[in-house]
CSV table of C-alpha atoms in Angstrom, one decimal:
chain,number,residue,atom,x,y,z
A,1,MET,CA,-10.5,5.8,-23.9
A,2,PRO,CA,-7.9,6.7,-26.5
A,3,GLN,CA,-6.9,3.7,-28.7
A,4,ILE,CA,-3.3,3.1,-29.6
A,5,HIS,CA,-2.5,1.4,-32.8
A,6,GLU,CA,-1.2,-2.1,-32.3
A,7,LYS,CA,1.9,-1.3,-34.3
A,8,VAL,CA,2.9,1.3,-31.7
A,9,HIS,CA,5.2,-0.5,-29.3
A,10,GLU,CA,6.1,2.4,-27.1
A,11,LEU,CA,3.9,4.9,-25.3
A,12,THR,CA,4.5,8.5,-24.2
A,13,VAL,CA,3.8,9.3,-20.6
A,14,GLY,CA,0.6,11.0,-21.7
A,15,GLN,CA,-0.6,7.9,-23.6
A,16,LEU,CA,0.3,5.7,-20.6
A,17,ALA,CA,-1.6,8.0,-18.3
A,18,ALA,CA,-4.7,8.1,-20.5
A,19,ARG,CA,-4.8,4.3,-20.9
A,20,SER,CA,-3.9,3.4,-17.4
A,21,GLY,CA,-6.0,6.0,-15.6
A,22,ALA,CA,-3.0,7.0,-13.5
A,23,ALA,CA,-1.9,10.6,-13.4
A,24,VAL,CA,1.3,11.6,-15.1
A,25,SER,CA,2.7,12.6,-11.7
A,26,ALA,CA,1.8,9.1,-10.4
A,27,LEU,CA,3.7,7.5,-13.3
A,28,HIS,CA,6.7,9.6,-12.6
A,29,PHE,CA,6.5,8.7,-8.9
A,30,TYR,CA,6.2,4.9,-9.8
A,31,GLU,CA,9.2,5.3,-12.0
A,32,SER,CA,11.2,7.0,-9.2
A,33,LYS,CA,10.3,4.1,-6.9
A,34,GLY,CA,11.5,1.5,-9.4
A,35,LEU,CA,8.0,0.1,-10.1
A,36,ILE,CA,8.1,0.9,-13.8
A,37,THR,CA,10.8,1.9,-16.2
A,38,SER,CA,11.2,3.9,-19.4
A,39,ARG,CA,13.8,4.7,-21.9
A,40,ARG,CA,14.6,8.3,-23.0
A,41,THR,CA,14.5,9.5,-26.5
A,42,SER,CA,17.2,11.7,-28.0
A,43,GLY,CA,15.0,14.6,-26.9
A,44,ASN,CA,14.9,13.3,-23.4
A,45,GLN,CA,11.3,12.2,-23.5
A,46,ARG,CA,10.1,9.1,-21.7
A,47,ARG,CA,8.9,6.1,-23.7
A,48,TYR,CA,7.3,3.1,-22.0
A,49,THR,CA,6.8,-0.3,-23.5
A,50,ARG,CA,3.2,-1.4,-24.0
A,51,ASP,CA,3.5,-4.0,-21.2
A,52,THR,CA,3.9,-1.1,-18.8
A,53,LEU,CA,0.2,-0.8,-18.9
A,54,ARG,CA,-0.2,-4.2,-17.2
A,55,ARG,CA,2.5,-3.3,-14.7
A,56,VAL,CA,0.7,-0.1,-13.8
A,57,ALA,CA,-2.6,-2.0,-13.4
A,58,PHE,CA,-0.8,-4.5,-11.1
A,59,VAL,CA,0.6,-1.7,-9.0
A,60,ARG,CA,-2.7,0.2,-8.7
A,61,ALA,CA,-4.6,-3.0,-7.9
A,62,ALA,CA,-2.2,-3.9,-5.1
A,63,GLN,CA,-2.3,-0.3,-3.8
A,64,ARG,CA,-6.1,-0.4,-3.7
A,65,VAL,CA,-6.0,-3.4,-1.3
A,66,GLY,CA,-3.5,-1.6,0.9
A,67,ILE,CA,-0.2,-3.2,-0.1
A,68,PRO,CA,2.7,-0.7,0.5
A,69,LEU,CA,4.7,0.4,-2.5
A,70,ALA,CA,7.9,-1.1,-1.0
A,71,THR,CA,6.2,-4.5,-0.8
A,72,ILE,CA,4.9,-4.2,-4.4
A,73,ARG,CA,8.4,-3.2,-5.6
A,74,GLU,CA,9.9,-6.3,-3.9
A,75,ALA,CA,7.3,-8.5,-5.5
A,76,LEU,CA,7.9,-7.1,-8.9
A,77,ALA,CA,11.7,-7.5,-8.5
A,78,GLU,CA,11.3,-11.2,-7.8
A,79,LEU,CA,9.7,-11.8,-11.2
A,80,PRO,CA,12.1,-13.4,-13.7
A,81,GLU,CA,13.9,-10.6,-15.6
A,82,GLU,CA,11.6,-8.2,-13.9
A,83,ARG,CA,9.0,-9.0,-16.5
A,84,THR,CA,5.4,-7.8,-16.4
A,85,PRO,CA,3.2,-9.8,-14.0
A,86,THR,CA,0.8,-12.4,-15.4
A,87,LYS,CA,-2.5,-13.6,-14.0
A,88,ASP,CA,-0.6,-16.5,-12.3
A,89,ASP,CA,1.9,-14.0,-10.8
A,90,TRP,CA,-1.0,-12.0,-9.4
A,91,ALA,CA,-2.6,-15.1,-7.9
A,92,HIS,CA,0.7,-16.2,-6.3
A,93,LEU,CA,1.5,-12.8,-4.9
A,94,SER,CA,-2.0,-12.0,-3.7
A,95,GLU,CA,-2.0,-15.3,-1.8
A,96,ALA,CA,1.3,-14.3,-0.1
A,97,TRP,CA,-0.3,-11.0,0.9
A,98,ARG,CA,-3.5,-12.6,2.2
A,99,SER,CA,-2.3,-13.0,5.8
A,100,GLU,CA,-1.1,-9.4,6.0
A,101,LEU,CA,-4.5,-8.2,4.7
A,102,ASP,CA,-6.3,-10.5,7.1
A,103,GLU,CA,-4.4,-8.9,10.0
A,104,ARG,CA,-5.2,-5.4,8.8
A,105,ILE,CA,-8.9,-6.4,8.5
A,106,LYS,CA,-8.8,-7.7,12.0
A,107,GLN,CA,-7.3,-4.4,13.3
A,108,LEU,CA,-9.8,-2.3,11.3
A,109,ASN,CA,-12.7,-4.4,12.7
A,110,ARG,CA,-11.4,-3.9,16.2
A,111,LEU,CA,-11.1,-0.1,15.5
A,112,ARG,CA,-14.7,0.0,14.2
A,113,ASP,CA,-16.1,-2.0,17.0
A,114,HIS,CA,-14.4,0.1,19.7
A,115,LEU,CA,-14.5,3.5,18.1
A,116,THR,CA,-17.5,4.7,20.0
A,117,ASP,CA,-16.0,3.6,23.3
A,118,CYS,CA,-13.1,6.1,22.8
A,119,ILE,CA,-15.3,9.1,23.4
A,120,GLY,CA,-16.4,8.0,26.9
A,121,CYS,CA,-13.5,6.1,28.2
A,122,GLY,CA,-11.6,9.1,29.7
A,123,CYS,CA,-8.1,7.7,29.1
A,124,LEU,CA,-7.0,10.5,26.8
A,125,SER,CA,-4.1,8.4,25.8
A,126,LEU,CA,-3.3,5.9,23.0
A,127,ASP,CA,-1.1,4.1,25.5
A,128,THR,CA,-4.1,3.1,27.6
A,129,CYS,CA,-6.7,2.9,24.8
A,130,VAL,CA,-8.7,-0.2,24.3
A,131,LEU,CA,-7.7,0.0,20.7
A,132,SER,CA,-4.0,0.0,21.4
A,133,ASN,CA,-4.3,-2.1,24.5
A,134,PRO,CA,-6.7,-4.7,23.2
A,135,ASP,CA,-6.3,-7.3,25.9
A,136,ASP,CA,-6.9,-4.6,28.5
A,137,ILE,CA,-3.7,-5.4,30.5
A,138,PHE,CA,-3.9,-2.0,32.3
A,139,GLY,CA,-7.6,-2.4,33.0
A,140,GLU,CA,-7.0,-5.3,35.4
A,141,HIS,CA,-5.3,-2.8,37.8
A,142,ARG,CA,-6.7,0.6,37.1
A,143,THR,CA,-9.2,2.4,34.9
A,144,GLY,CA,-9.3,5.5,32.7
A,145,SER,CA,-7.3,8.6,33.1
A,146,ARG,CA,-6.0,7.6,36.5
A,147,LEU,CA,-3.4,5.5,34.8
A,148,LEU,CA,-2.4,8.4,32.6
A,149,VAL,CA,-2.0,10.6,35.7
A,150,GLU,CA,0.1,8.0,37.5
A,151,ARG,CA,2.4,7.7,34.5
A,152,ARG,CA,2.9,11.5,34.4
A,153,GLY,CA,3.8,11.4,38.1
A,154,ARG,CA,6.5,8.7,37.4
A,155,ASN,CA,7.9,10.6,34.5
A,156,GLU,CA,8.3,13.8,36.5
A,157,GLU,CA,10.3,12.1,39.3
């Protein structure tokens, strides 16, 4: 990993990419979404403050656990003076995201547990699927593709 002298207070986009592990295109994308900021030199080159490294690490860690960029941006905007997040900030924000992540985990577990059922159920429709109809409301009255056929008949009338 390339070392940057401690007296260097600003990083080029290439240095930031090398140190953060994020592609230059990803850094430009993060900037376009308001997740990081840069200043422009007289030659119109981007320069990032050193603390942008921590901000990029924060964004990438949040993305890895499935937090949408819009949610990450909102969280970063809530920080005083939009400063770089600290360890305490991460702890606070990750706790706030816990219920959202728990719900996603529950949905993914349901998907995993019922995935093999999809091949043989015959419904051919997400509207009647055990995954999108988890309490099987339709199953109390009818089964499989017959419900799909009845719906088509109603739509054609």
